[in-house]
mmCIF file with all atom_site columns, C-alpha atoms and ligand atoms in Angstrom:
data_model
loop_
_atom_site.group_PDB
_atom_site.id
_atom_site.type_symbol
_atom_site.label_atom_id
_atom_site.label_alt_id
_atom_site.label_comp_id
_atom_site.label_asym_id
_atom_site.label_entity_id
_atom_site.label_seq_id
_atom_site.pdbx_PDB_ins_code
_atom_site.Cartn_x
_atom_site.Cartn_y
_atom_site.Cartn_z
_atom_site.occupancy
_atom_site.B_iso_or_equiv
_atom_site.pdbx_formal_charge
_atom_site.auth_seq_id
_atom_site.auth_comp_id
_atom_site.auth_asym_id
_atom_site.auth_atom_id
_atom_site.pdbx_PDB_model_num
ATOM   1   C CA . MET A 1 1   ? 0.000   0.000   0.000   1.00 0.00 ? 68  MET A CA 1
ATOM   2   C CA . ASP A 1 2   ? 2.514   2.637   1.135   1.00 0.00 ? 69  ASP A CA 1
ATOM   3   C CA . GLY A 1 3   ? 4.398   3.593   -2.018  1.00 0.00 ? 70  GLY A CA 1
ATOM   4   C CA . VAL A 1 4   ? 2.242   1.414   -4.276  1.00 0.00 ? 71  VAL A CA 1
ATOM   5   C CA . LEU A 1 5   ? -1.302  2.662   -3.797  1.00 0.00 ? 72  LEU A CA 1
ATOM   6   C CA . ALA A 1 6   ? -0.826  5.786   -1.735  1.00 0.00 ? 73  ALA A CA 1
ATOM   7   C CA . ASP A 1 7   ? 1.949   8.339   -1.572  1.00 0.00 ? 74  ASP A CA 1
ATOM   8   C CA . THR A 1 8   ? 2.624   7.636   2.104   1.00 0.00 ? 75  THR A CA 1
ATOM   9   C CA . ALA A 1 9   ? 5.973   5.768   2.157   1.00 0.00 ? 76  ALA A CA 1
ATOM   10  C CA . SER A 1 10  ? 8.063   8.924   2.541   1.00 0.00 ? 77  SER A CA 1
ATOM   11  C CA . LEU A 1 11  ? 5.779   10.141  5.357   1.00 0.00 ? 78  LEU A CA 1
ATOM   12  C CA . HIS A 1 12  ? 6.667   7.053   7.374   1.00 0.00 ? 79  HIS A CA 1
ATOM   13  C CA . PHE A 1 13  ? 10.365  7.842   7.141   1.00 0.00 ? 80  PHE A CA 1
ATOM   14  C CA . LYS A 1 14  ? 9.726   11.502  7.867   1.00 0.00 ? 81  LYS A CA 1
ATOM   15  C CA . ALA A 1 15  ? 7.959   10.355  11.057  1.00 0.00 ? 82  ALA A CA 1
ATOM   16  C CA . TRP A 1 16  ? 10.841  8.033   12.010  1.00 0.00 ? 83  TRP A CA 1
ATOM   17  C CA . ARG A 1 17  ? 13.264  10.925  11.500  1.00 0.00 ? 84  ARG A CA 1
ATOM   18  C CA . LYS A 1 18  ? 11.214  13.213  13.729  1.00 0.00 ? 85  LYS A CA 1
ATOM   19  C CA . LEU A 1 19  ? 11.017  10.525  16.402  1.00 0.00 ? 86  LEU A CA 1
ATOM   20  C CA . ALA A 1 20  ? 14.810  9.997   16.393  1.00 0.00 ? 87  ALA A CA 1
ATOM   21  C CA . LYS A 1 21  ? 15.460  13.734  16.504  1.00 0.00 ? 88  LYS A CA 1
ATOM   22  C CA . GLU A 1 22  ? 12.993  14.462  19.292  1.00 0.00 ? 89  GLU A CA 1
ATOM   23  C CA . ASN A 1 23  ? 13.907  11.540  21.527  1.00 0.00 ? 90  ASN A CA 1
ATOM   24  C CA . PHE A 1 24  ? 17.618  11.102  20.923  1.00 0.00 ? 91  PHE A CA 1
ATOM   25  C CA . GLY A 1 25  ? 18.714  14.294  19.118  1.00 0.00 ? 92  GLY A CA 1
ATOM   26  C CA . ARG A 1 26  ? 19.951  12.126  16.257  1.00 0.00 ? 93  ARG A CA 1
ATOM   27  C CA . SER A 1 27  ? 19.558  12.292  12.465  1.00 0.00 ? 94  SER A CA 1
ATOM   28  C CA . LEU A 1 28  ? 18.824  9.255   10.319  1.00 0.00 ? 95  LEU A CA 1
ATOM   29  C CA . PRO A 1 29  ? 20.713  8.814   7.027   1.00 0.00 ? 96  PRO A CA 1
ATOM   30  C CA . ASP A 1 30  ? 18.846  8.404   3.719   1.00 0.00 ? 97  ASP A CA 1
ATOM   31  C CA . GLU A 1 31  ? 19.905  4.764   3.334   1.00 0.00 ? 98  GLU A CA 1
ATOM   32  C CA . LEU A 1 32  ? 17.839  3.748   6.375   1.00 0.00 ? 99  LEU A CA 1
ATOM   33  C CA . GLU A 1 33  ? 14.700  4.565   4.404   1.00 0.00 ? 100 GLU A CA 1
ATOM   34  C CA . ASN A 1 34  ? 15.212  1.567   2.140   1.00 0.00 ? 101 ASN A CA 1
ATOM   35  C CA . LYS A 1 35  ? 16.013  -0.677  5.115   1.00 0.00 ? 102 LYS A CA 1
ATOM   36  C CA . THR A 1 36  ? 12.821  0.211   6.965   1.00 0.00 ? 103 THR A CA 1
ATOM   37  C CA . ARG A 1 37  ? 10.487  0.351   3.971   1.00 0.00 ? 104 ARG A CA 1
ATOM   38  C CA . GLY A 1 38  ? 7.638   -2.128  3.989   1.00 0.00 ? 105 GLY A CA 1
ATOM   39  C CA . ILE A 1 39  ? 8.396   -3.720  7.331   1.00 0.00 ? 106 ILE A CA 1
ATOM   40  C CA . SER A 1 40  ? 6.249   -3.524  10.453  1.00 0.00 ? 107 SER A CA 1
ATOM   41  C CA . ARG A 1 41  ? 6.351   -0.680  12.943  1.00 0.00 ? 108 ARG A CA 1
ATOM   42  C CA . SER A 1 42  ? 8.224   -2.713  15.580  1.00 0.00 ? 109 SER A CA 1
ATOM   43  C CA . ASP A 1 43  ? 10.675  -4.182  13.049  1.00 0.00 ? 110 ASP A CA 1
ATOM   44  C CA . SER A 1 44  ? 11.350  -0.672  11.678  1.00 0.00 ? 111 SER A CA 1
ATOM   45  C CA . LEU A 1 45  ? 11.949  0.641   15.192  1.00 0.00 ? 112 LEU A CA 1
ATOM   46  C CA . SER A 1 46  ? 14.393  -2.198  15.887  1.00 0.00 ? 113 SER A CA 1
ATOM   47  C CA . VAL A 1 47  ? 16.336  -1.372  12.694  1.00 0.00 ? 114 VAL A CA 1
ATOM   48  C CA . ILE A 1 48  ? 16.499  2.290   13.729  1.00 0.00 ? 115 ILE A CA 1
ATOM   49  C CA . LEU A 1 49  ? 17.553  1.609   17.327  1.00 0.00 ? 116 LEU A CA 1
ATOM   50  C CA . ASP A 1 50  ? 20.227  -0.797  16.054  1.00 0.00 ? 117 ASP A CA 1
ATOM   51  C CA . TYR A 1 51  ? 21.543  1.925   13.768  1.00 0.00 ? 118 TYR A CA 1
ATOM   52  C CA . LEU A 1 52  ? 21.566  4.413   16.653  1.00 0.00 ? 119 LEU A CA 1
ATOM   53  C CA . GLU A 1 53  ? 23.148  1.766   18.916  1.00 0.00 ? 120 GLU A CA 1
ATOM   54  C CA . ILE A 1 54  ? 20.545  2.488   21.560  1.00 0.00 ? 121 ILE A CA 1
ATOM   55  C CA . THR A 1 55  ? 18.953  -0.130  23.802  1.00 0.00 ? 122 THR A CA 1
ATOM   56  C CA . VAL A 1 56  ? 15.610  0.633   25.444  1.00 0.00 ? 123 VAL A CA 1
ATOM   57  C CA . SER A 1 57  ? 13.279  -1.182  27.836  1.00 0.00 ? 124 SER A CA 1
ATOM   58  C CA . LYS A 1 58  ? 10.225  -3.000  26.511  1.00 0.00 ? 125 LYS A CA 1
ATOM   59  C CA . ALA A 1 59  ? 7.970   -0.253  27.860  1.00 0.00 ? 126 ALA A CA 1
ATOM   60  C CA . LYS A 1 60  ? 10.015  2.509   26.223  1.00 0.00 ? 127 LYS A CA 1
ATOM   61  C CA . PHE A 1 61  ? 10.057  0.563   22.949  1.00 0.00 ? 128 PHE A CA 1
ATOM   62  C CA . HIS A 1 62  ? 6.284   0.407   23.053  1.00 0.00 ? 129 HIS A CA 1
ATOM   63  C CA . ARG A 1 63  ? 6.031   4.141   23.835  1.00 0.00 ? 130 ARG A CA 1
ATOM   64  C CA . LEU A 1 64  ? 8.374   5.035   20.961  1.00 0.00 ? 131 LEU A CA 1
ATOM   65  C CA . ALA A 1 65  ? 6.370   2.928   18.506  1.00 0.00 ? 132 ALA A CA 1
ATOM   66  C CA . GLU A 1 66  ? 3.170   4.605   19.685  1.00 0.00 ? 133 GLU A CA 1
ATOM   67  C CA . GLU A 1 67  ? 4.752   8.065   19.448  1.00 0.00 ? 134 GLU A CA 1
ATOM   68  C CA . LYS A 1 68  ? 5.932   7.401   15.895  1.00 0.00 ? 135 LYS A CA 1
ATOM   69  C CA . ASN A 1 69  ? 2.393   6.450   14.976  1.00 0.00 ? 136 ASN A CA 1
ATOM   70  C CA . GLN A 1 70  ? 1.056   9.674   16.474  1.00 0.00 ? 137 GLN A CA 1
ATOM   71  C CA . ILE A 1 71  ? 3.580   11.712  14.468  1.00 0.00 ? 138 ILE A CA 1
ATOM   72  C CA . TYR A 1 72  ? 2.682   9.785   11.307  1.00 0.00 ? 139 TYR A CA 1
ATOM   73  C CA . ARG A 1 73  ? -1.063  10.129  11.875  1.00 0.00 ? 140 ARG A CA 1
ATOM   74  C CA . ASN A 1 74  ? -0.585  13.895  12.263  1.00 0.00 ? 141 ASN A CA 1
ATOM   75  C CA . PHE A 1 75  ? 1.013   13.937  8.820   1.00 0.00 ? 142 PHE A CA 1
ATOM   76  C CA . LEU A 1 76  ? -2.107  12.221  7.468   1.00 0.00 ? 143 LEU A CA 1
ATOM   77  C CA . THR A 1 77  ? -4.646  14.810  8.580   1.00 0.00 ? 144 THR A CA 1
ATOM   78  C CA . ASP A 1 78  ? -5.114  16.060  5.014   1.00 0.00 ? 145 ASP A CA 1
ATOM   79  C CA . LEU A 1 79  ? -5.011  12.608  3.421   1.00 0.00 ? 146 LEU A CA 1
ATOM   80  C CA . SER A 1 80  ? -7.473  12.467  0.536   1.00 0.00 ? 147 SER A CA 1
ATOM   81  C CA . PRO A 1 81  ? -8.024  10.678  -2.800  1.00 0.00 ? 148 PRO A CA 1
ATOM   82  C CA . ASP A 1 82  ? -5.367  13.052  -4.213  1.00 0.00 ? 149 ASP A CA 1
ATOM   83  C CA . GLU A 1 83  ? -2.705  10.911  -2.534  1.00 0.00 ? 150 GLU A CA 1
ATOM   84  C CA . VAL A 1 84  ? -3.517  7.849   -4.663  1.00 0.00 ? 151 VAL A CA 1
ATOM   85  C CA . LEU A 1 85  ? -0.393  7.289   -6.749  1.00 0.00 ? 152 LEU A CA 1
ATOM   86  C CA . PRO A 1 86  ? -0.581  7.998   -10.511 1.00 0.00 ? 153 PRO A CA 1
ATOM   87  C CA . GLY A 1 87  ? -2.511  5.411   -12.496 1.00 0.00 ? 154 GLY A CA 1
ATOM   88  C CA . MET A 1 88  ? -3.420  3.190   -9.543  1.00 0.00 ? 155 MET A CA 1
ATOM   89  C CA . ARG A 1 89  ? -7.118  3.939   -9.319  1.00 0.00 ? 156 ARG A CA 1
ATOM   90  C CA . ASP A 1 90  ? -7.526  3.191   -13.030 1.00 0.00 ? 157 ASP A CA 1
ATOM   91  C CA . PHE A 1 91  ? -5.366  0.083   -12.746 1.00 0.00 ? 158 PHE A CA 1
ATOM   92  C CA . ILE A 1 92  ? -7.416  -1.423  -9.919  1.00 0.00 ? 159 ILE A CA 1
ATOM   93  C CA . THR A 1 93  ? -10.668 -0.435  -11.586 1.00 0.00 ? 160 THR A CA 1
ATOM   94  C CA . ASP A 1 94  ? -9.470  -2.289  -14.670 1.00 0.00 ? 161 ASP A CA 1
ATOM   95  C CA . LEU A 1 95  ? -8.526  -5.365  -12.613 1.00 0.00 ? 162 LEU A CA 1
ATOM   96  C CA . ARG A 1 96  ? -11.983 -5.419  -11.094 1.00 0.00 ? 163 ARG A CA 1
ATOM   97  C CA . LYS A 1 97  ? -13.608 -5.129  -14.534 1.00 0.00 ? 164 LYS A CA 1
ATOM   98  C CA . LYS A 1 98  ? -11.561 -8.124  -15.637 1.00 0.00 ? 165 LYS A CA 1
ATOM   99  C CA . GLY A 1 99  ? -12.906 -10.102 -12.671 1.00 0.00 ? 166 GLY A CA 1
ATOM   100 C CA . ILE A 1 100 ? -9.532  -10.259 -10.935 1.00 0.00 ? 167 ILE A CA 1
ATOM   101 C CA . LEU A 1 101 ? -9.642  -10.499 -7.136  1.00 0.00 ? 168 LEU A CA 1
ATOM   102 C CA . THR A 1 102 ? -7.611  -8.071  -5.052  1.00 0.00 ? 169 THR A CA 1
ATOM   103 C CA . ALA A 1 103 ? -6.221  -8.188  -1.519  1.00 0.00 ? 170 ALA A CA 1
ATOM   104 C CA . LEU A 1 104 ? -4.222  -5.741  0.551   1.00 0.00 ? 171 LEU A CA 1
ATOM   105 C CA . ALA A 1 105 ? -1.113  -7.274  2.151   1.00 0.00 ? 172 ALA A CA 1
ATOM   106 C CA . SER A 1 106 ? 0.414   -4.259  3.854   1.00 0.00 ? 173 SER A CA 1
ATOM   107 C CA . ALA A 1 107 ? 2.512   -4.361  7.015   1.00 0.00 ? 174 ALA A CA 1
ATOM   108 C CA . SER A 1 108 ? 0.851   -1.108  8.045   1.00 0.00 ? 175 SER A CA 1
ATOM   109 C CA . GLN A 1 109 ? -1.754  -1.194  10.773  1.00 0.00 ? 176 GLN A CA 1
ATOM   110 C CA . ASN A 1 110 ? -3.107  2.016   9.259   1.00 0.00 ? 177 ASN A CA 1
ATOM   111 C CA . GLY A 1 111 ? -4.138  0.186   6.070   1.00 0.00 ? 178 GLY A CA 1
ATOM   112 C CA . PRO A 1 112 ? -7.937  0.314   6.477   1.00 0.00 ? 179 PRO A CA 1
ATOM   113 C CA . PHE A 1 113 ? -7.780  4.014   7.481   1.00 0.00 ? 180 PHE A CA 1
ATOM   114 C CA . ILE A 1 114 ? -5.677  4.938   4.444   1.00 0.00 ? 181 ILE A CA 1
ATOM   115 C CA . LEU A 1 115 ? -7.840  2.953   2.023   1.00 0.00 ? 182 LEU A CA 1
ATOM   116 C CA . GLU A 1 116 ? -10.917 4.623   3.472   1.00 0.00 ? 183 GLU A CA 1
ATOM   117 C CA . ARG A 1 117 ? -9.511  8.158   3.257   1.00 0.00 ? 184 ARG A CA 1
ATOM   118 C CA . THR A 1 118 ? -8.204  7.689   -0.278  1.00 0.00 ? 185 THR A CA 1
ATOM   119 C CA . GLY A 1 119 ? -11.478 6.107   -1.404  1.00 0.00 ? 186 GLY A CA 1
ATOM   120 C CA . LEU A 1 120 ? -9.816  2.798   -2.317  1.00 0.00 ? 187 LEU A CA 1
ATOM   121 C CA . SER A 1 121 ? -11.562 0.417   0.127   1.00 0.00 ? 188 SER A CA 1
ATOM   122 C CA . LYS A 1 122 ? -14.255 -0.544  -2.318  1.00 0.00 ? 189 LYS A CA 1
ATOM   123 C CA . TYR A 1 123 ? -11.721 -2.021  -4.728  1.00 0.00 ? 190 TYR A CA 1
ATOM   124 C CA . PHE A 1 124 ? -10.540 -4.730  -2.316  1.00 0.00 ? 191 PHE A CA 1
ATOM   125 C CA . ASN A 1 125 ? -11.974 -8.192  -1.754  1.00 0.00 ? 192 ASN A CA 1
ATOM   126 C CA . ALA A 1 126 ? -9.788  -8.753  1.311   1.00 0.00 ? 193 ALA A CA 1
ATOM   127 C CA . ILE A 1 127 ? -7.573  -6.785  3.670   1.00 0.00 ? 194 ILE A CA 1
ATOM   128 C CA . VAL A 1 128 ? -5.093  -8.782  5.716   1.00 0.00 ? 195 VAL A CA 1
ATOM   129 C CA . ASP A 1 129 ? -4.767  -7.631  9.319   1.00 0.00 ? 196 ASP A CA 1
ATOM   130 C CA . PRO A 1 130 ? -0.977  -7.444  9.894   1.00 0.00 ? 197 PRO A CA 1
ATOM   131 C CA . SER A 1 131 ? -1.408  -7.613  13.672  1.00 0.00 ? 198 SER A CA 1
ATOM   132 C CA . LYS A 1 132 ? -2.610  -11.216 13.224  1.00 0.00 ? 199 LYS A CA 1
ATOM   133 C CA . ILE A 1 133 ? 0.466   -12.232 11.224  1.00 0.00 ? 200 ILE A CA 1
ATOM   134 C CA . GLU A 1 134 ? 3.208   -13.861 13.233  1.00 0.00 ? 201 GLU A CA 1
ATOM   135 C CA . ALA A 1 135 ? 6.253   -13.225 11.023  1.00 0.00 ? 202 ALA A CA 1
ATOM   136 C CA . GLY A 1 136 ? 6.303   -9.957  9.100   1.00 0.00 ? 203 GLY A CA 1
ATOM   137 C CA . LYS A 1 137 ? 7.896   -9.288  5.694   1.00 0.00 ? 204 LYS A CA 1
ATOM   138 C CA . PRO A 1 138 ? 10.341  -10.587 4.409   1.00 0.00 ? 205 PRO A CA 1
ATOM   139 C CA . ALA A 1 139 ? 8.642   -13.787 5.691   1.00 0.00 ? 206 ALA A CA 1
ATOM   140 C CA . PRO A 1 140 ? 5.938   -15.085 3.324   1.00 0.00 ? 207 PRO A CA 1
ATOM   141 C CA . ASP A 1 141 ? 3.146   -15.174 5.939   1.00 0.00 ? 208 ASP A CA 1
ATOM   142 C CA . ILE A 1 142 ? 1.278   -11.978 5.044   1.00 0.00 ? 209 ILE A CA 1
ATOM   143 C CA . TYR A 1 143 ? 1.102   -12.852 1.344   1.00 0.00 ? 210 TYR A CA 1
ATOM   144 C CA . LEU A 1 144 ? 0.058   -16.422 2.096   1.00 0.00 ? 211 LEU A CA 1
ATOM   145 C CA . ALA A 1 145 ? -2.717  -15.007 4.304   1.00 0.00 ? 212 ALA A CA 1
ATOM   146 C CA . ALA A 1 146 ? -3.781  -12.778 1.390   1.00 0.00 ? 213 ALA A CA 1
ATOM   147 C CA . THR A 1 147 ? -3.970  -15.678 -1.071  1.00 0.00 ? 214 THR A CA 1
ATOM   148 C CA . ALA A 1 148 ? -5.886  -17.738 1.502   1.00 0.00 ? 215 ALA A CA 1
ATOM   149 C CA . ALA A 1 149 ? -8.343  -14.876 2.055   1.00 0.00 ? 216 ALA A CA 1
ATOM   150 C CA . LEU A 1 150 ? -9.017  -14.839 -1.695  1.00 0.00 ? 217 LEU A CA 1
ATOM   151 C CA . GLU A 1 151 ? -9.206  -18.656 -1.758  1.00 0.00 ? 218 GLU A CA 1
ATOM   152 C CA . LEU A 1 152 ? -6.490  -18.735 -4.404  1.00 0.00 ? 219 LEU A CA 1
ATOM   153 C CA . SER A 1 153 ? -3.172  -20.546 -4.574  1.00 0.00 ? 220 SER A CA 1
ATOM   154 C CA . PRO A 1 154 ? 0.024   -18.443 -4.583  1.00 0.00 ? 221 PRO A CA 1
ATOM   155 C CA . LYS A 1 155 ? 0.634   -19.534 -8.195  1.00 0.00 ? 222 LYS A CA 1
ATOM   156 C CA . GLU A 1 156 ? -2.583  -17.848 -9.266  1.00 0.00 ? 223 GLU A CA 1
ATOM   157 C CA . CYS A 1 157 ? -1.509  -14.487 -7.843  1.00 0.00 ? 224 CYS A CA 1
ATOM   158 C CA . VAL A 1 158 ? 0.698   -11.500 -8.566  1.00 0.00 ? 225 VAL A CA 1
ATOM   159 C CA . GLY A 1 159 ? 1.981   -9.138  -5.866  1.00 0.00 ? 226 GLY A CA 1
ATOM   160 C CA . PHE A 1 160 ? 2.958   -5.477  -6.206  1.00 0.00 ? 227 PHE A CA 1
ATOM   161 C CA . GLU A 1 161 ? 5.686   -4.051  -3.995  1.00 0.00 ? 228 GLU A CA 1
ATOM   162 C CA . ASP A 1 162 ? 7.922   -1.011  -3.590  1.00 0.00 ? 229 ASP A CA 1
ATOM   163 C CA . ALA A 1 163 ? 10.196  -2.582  -0.975  1.00 0.00 ? 230 ALA A CA 1
ATOM   164 C CA . VAL A 1 164 ? 12.994  -5.158  -0.932  1.00 0.00 ? 231 VAL A CA 1
ATOM   165 C CA . SER A 1 165 ? 11.386  -6.842  2.091   1.00 0.00 ? 232 SER A CA 1
ATOM   166 C CA . GLY A 1 166 ? 8.115   -7.160  0.167   1.00 0.00 ? 233 GLY A CA 1
ATOM   167 C CA . ILE A 1 167 ? 9.724   -8.695  -2.914  1.00 0.00 ? 234 ILE A CA 1
ATOM   168 C CA . GLN A 1 168 ? 11.476  -11.211 -0.661  1.00 0.00 ? 235 GLN A CA 1
ATOM   169 C CA . SER A 1 169 ? 8.156   -11.983 1.026   1.00 0.00 ? 236 SER A CA 1
ATOM   170 C CA . LEU A 1 170 ? 6.482   -12.599 -2.358  1.00 0.00 ? 237 LEU A CA 1
ATOM   171 C CA . LYS A 1 171 ? 9.316   -14.830 -3.536  1.00 0.00 ? 238 LYS A CA 1
ATOM   172 C CA . ALA A 1 172 ? 9.196   -16.866 -0.327  1.00 0.00 ? 239 ALA A CA 1
ATOM   173 C CA . ALA A 1 173 ? 5.428   -17.260 -0.825  1.00 0.00 ? 240 ALA A CA 1
ATOM   174 C CA . GLY A 1 174 ? 5.857   -18.440 -4.440  1.00 0.00 ? 241 GLY A CA 1
ATOM   175 C CA . ILE A 1 175 ? 3.960   -15.466 -5.852  1.00 0.00 ? 242 ILE A CA 1
ATOM   176 C CA . VAL A 1 176 ? 5.004   -13.646 -9.031  1.00 0.00 ? 243 VAL A CA 1
ATOM   177 C CA . SER A 1 177 ? 6.436   -10.279 -7.975  1.00 0.00 ? 244 SER A CA 1
ATOM   178 C CA . VAL A 1 178 ? 6.116   -6.888  -9.589  1.00 0.00 ? 245 VAL A CA 1
ATOM   179 C CA . GLY A 1 179 ? 8.419   -4.189  -8.214  1.00 0.00 ? 246 GLY A CA 1
ATOM   180 C CA . ILE A 1 180 ? 7.758   -0.496  -8.415  1.00 0.00 ? 247 ILE A CA 1
ATOM   181 C CA . GLY A 1 181 ? 10.820  1.694   -8.080  1.00 0.00 ? 248 GLY A CA 1
ATOM   182 C CA . SER A 1 182 ? 14.490  1.705   -8.968  1.00 0.00 ? 249 SER A CA 1
ATOM   183 C CA . ASP A 1 183 ? 16.645  -1.299  -9.713  1.00 0.00 ? 250 ASP A CA 1
ATOM   184 C CA . HIS A 1 184 ? 18.416  -0.667  -6.414  1.00 0.00 ? 251 HIS A CA 1
ATOM   185 C CA . GLU A 1 185 ? 15.110  -0.885  -4.534  1.00 0.00 ? 252 GLU A CA 1
ATOM   186 C CA . VAL A 1 186 ? 13.209  -3.672  -6.283  1.00 0.00 ? 253 VAL A CA 1
ATOM   187 C CA . GLY A 1 187 ? 15.682  -5.128  -8.771  1.00 0.00 ? 254 GLY A CA 1
ATOM   188 C CA . GLN A 1 188 ? 14.984  -8.668  -7.498  1.00 0.00 ? 255 GLN A CA 1
ATOM   189 C CA . ALA A 1 189 ? 11.368  -8.561  -8.695  1.00 0.00 ? 256 ALA A CA 1
ATOM   190 C CA . ASP A 1 190 ? 10.192  -10.746 -11.606 1.00 0.00 ? 257 ASP A CA 1
ATOM   191 C CA . LEU A 1 191 ? 9.092   -7.585  -13.389 1.00 0.00 ? 258 LEU A CA 1
ATOM   192 C CA . ARG A 1 192 ? 9.873   -3.966  -12.559 1.00 0.00 ? 259 ARG A CA 1
ATOM   193 C CA . PHE A 1 193 ? 8.259   -0.640  -13.378 1.00 0.00 ? 260 PHE A CA 1
ATOM   194 C CA . SER A 1 194 ? 9.977   2.623   -12.473 1.00 0.00 ? 261 SER A CA 1
ATOM   195 C CA . SER A 1 195 ? 6.783   4.172   -11.163 1.00 0.00 ? 262 SER A CA 1
ATOM   196 C CA . THR A 1 196 ? 3.109   3.338   -10.714 1.00 0.00 ? 263 THR A CA 1
ATOM   197 C CA . GLY A 1 197 ? 2.182   5.353   -13.801 1.00 0.00 ? 264 GLY A CA 1
ATOM   198 C CA . ASP A 1 198 ? 4.167   2.885   -15.932 1.00 0.00 ? 265 ASP A CA 1
ATOM   199 C CA . ILE A 1 199 ? 2.343   -0.276  -14.782 1.00 0.00 ? 266 ILE A CA 1
ATOM   200 C CA . ASN A 1 200 ? 0.980   -2.110  -17.759 1.00 0.00 ? 267 ASN A CA 1
ATOM   201 C CA . PHE A 1 201 ? -1.524  -4.956  -17.372 1.00 0.00 ? 268 PHE A CA 1
ATOM   202 C CA . ASP A 1 202 ? -0.399  -6.859  -20.482 1.00 0.00 ? 269 ASP A CA 1
ATOM   203 C CA . ASP A 1 203 ? 3.225   -6.978  -19.311 1.00 0.00 ? 270 ASP A CA 1
ATOM   204 C CA . VAL A 1 204 ? 2.109   -8.205  -15.880 1.00 0.00 ? 271 VAL A CA 1
ATOM   205 C CA . GLU A 1 205 ? -0.086  -10.904 -17.395 1.00 0.00 ? 272 GLU A CA 1
ATOM   206 C CA . GLU A 1 206 ? 2.714   -11.983 -19.726 1.00 0.00 ? 273 GLU A CA 1
ATOM   207 C CA . ILE A 1 207 ? 5.307   -12.427 -16.964 1.00 0.00 ? 274 ILE A CA 1
ATOM   208 C CA . TRP A 1 208 ? 2.755   -14.220 -14.783 1.00 0.00 ? 275 TRP A CA 1
ATOM   209 C CA . ALA A 1 209 ? 1.888   -16.640 -17.616 1.00 0.00 ? 276 ALA A CA 1
ATOM   210 C CA . GLU A 1 210 ? 5.544   -17.200 -18.463 1.00 0.00 ? 277 GLU A CA 1
ATOM   211 C CA . ILE A 1 211 ? 6.564   -17.997 -14.891 1.00 0.00 ? 278 ILE A CA 1
ATOM   212 C CA . THR A 1 212 ? 3.456   -20.033 -14.109 1.00 0.00 ? 279 THR A CA 1
ATOM   213 C CA . ASN A 1 213 ? 3.724   -22.139 -17.268 1.00 0.00 ? 280 ASN A CA 1
ATOM   214 C CA . ASN A 1 214 ? 7.361   -22.893 -16.586 1.00 0.00 ? 281 ASN A CA 1
ATOM   215 C CA . ALA A 1 215 ? 6.822   -23.719 -12.925 1.00 0.00 ? 282 ALA A CA 1
HETATM 216 C C1 . GL1 B 2 .   ? 4.415   0.190   9.419   1.00 0.00 ? 230 GL1 B C1 1
HETATM 217 C C2 . GL1 B 2 .   ? 5.711   0.972   9.669   1.00 0.00 ? 230 GL1 B C2 1
HETATM 218 C C3 . GL1 B 2 .   ? 6.023   1.890   8.467   1.00 0.00 ? 230 GL1 B C3 1
HETATM 219 C C4 . GL1 B 2 .   ? 5.997   1.105   7.137   1.00 0.00 ? 230 GL1 B C4 1
HETATM 220 C C5 . GL1 B 2 .   ? 4.679   0.320   7.045   1.00 0.00 ? 230 GL1 B C5 1
HETATM 221 C C6 . GL1 B 2 .   ? 4.609   -0.579  5.817   1.00 0.00 ? 230 GL1 B C6 1
HETATM 222 O O1 . GL1 B 2 .   ? 3.309   1.063   9.320   1.00 0.00 ? 230 GL1 B O1 1
HETATM 223 O O2 . GL1 B 2 .   ? 5.595   1.776   10.832  1.00 0.00 ? 230 GL1 B O2 1
HETATM 224 O O3 . GL1 B 2 .   ? 7.251   2.552   8.659   1.00 0.00 ? 230 GL1 B O3 1
HETATM 225 O O4 . GL1 B 2 .   ? 7.130   0.274   7.015   1.00 0.00 ? 230 GL1 B O4 1
HETATM 226 O O5 . GL1 B 2 .   ? 4.486   -0.514  8.191   1.00 0.00 ? 230 GL1 B O5 1
HETATM 227 O O6 . GL1 B 2 .   ? 4.540   0.147   4.638   1.00 0.00 ? 230 GL1 B O6 1
HETATM 228 P P1 . GL1 B 2 .   ? 2.256   1.413   10.512  1.00 0.00 ? 230 GL1 B P1 1
HETATM 229 O O7 . GL1 B 2 .   ? 3.043   2.109   11.550  1.00 0.00 ? 230 GL1 B O7 1
HETATM 230 O O8 . GL1 B 2 .   ? 1.250   2.292   9.800   1.00 0.00 ? 230 GL1 B O8 1
HETATM 231 O O9 . GL1 B 2 .   ? 1.668   0.134   11.009  1.00 0.00 ? 230 GL1 B O9 1
#
């Protein structure tokens, strides 16, 4: 979702930066953005604390995670359908017209809120609740839960991701992966588009058929 459907990925990192600055007076380097992208709130916080070489109690960890969410939610006060990334509303509308089922497999616990505010909820057959998933991305669990919710096998599905962790999760689940972003970010994907506006259904179908027929 973040960075695929809605233009919210950079807001997450902006919130992490604010949290680190306000609590520890420290700046986070750009390269941490890629390392935290697409992974759960607690996993992201662990990556950041490791980088800062700071150890905190369980209670403080919980408070920091909650504070980051408050900062992030404040950034979302004006969230509207304008934040849907280029081409994505048309793309999902087209999928639905073709009778293709759709599920949201985001690590974000703010998924339902964001879909609601951007007017995208109605396009989804299933939304996986990440709080019910034991192992987050890059583990396959969240994508396997999505395929199960749609009553499909992983082979019948295609996943869209803007994060390394997400591509790894798709691969581990045996789902054809489409990456959105630079080669550095999602170069491991089965198919890559530089941005959402470039996504082309025919290319996606072709790579899915090619991989599935050879499997
Ligand atoms: C969590 C993390 C974010 C980001 C998303 C996945 O979101 O906190 O930094 O990695 O997962 O895109 P949230 O805090 O909304 O549950």
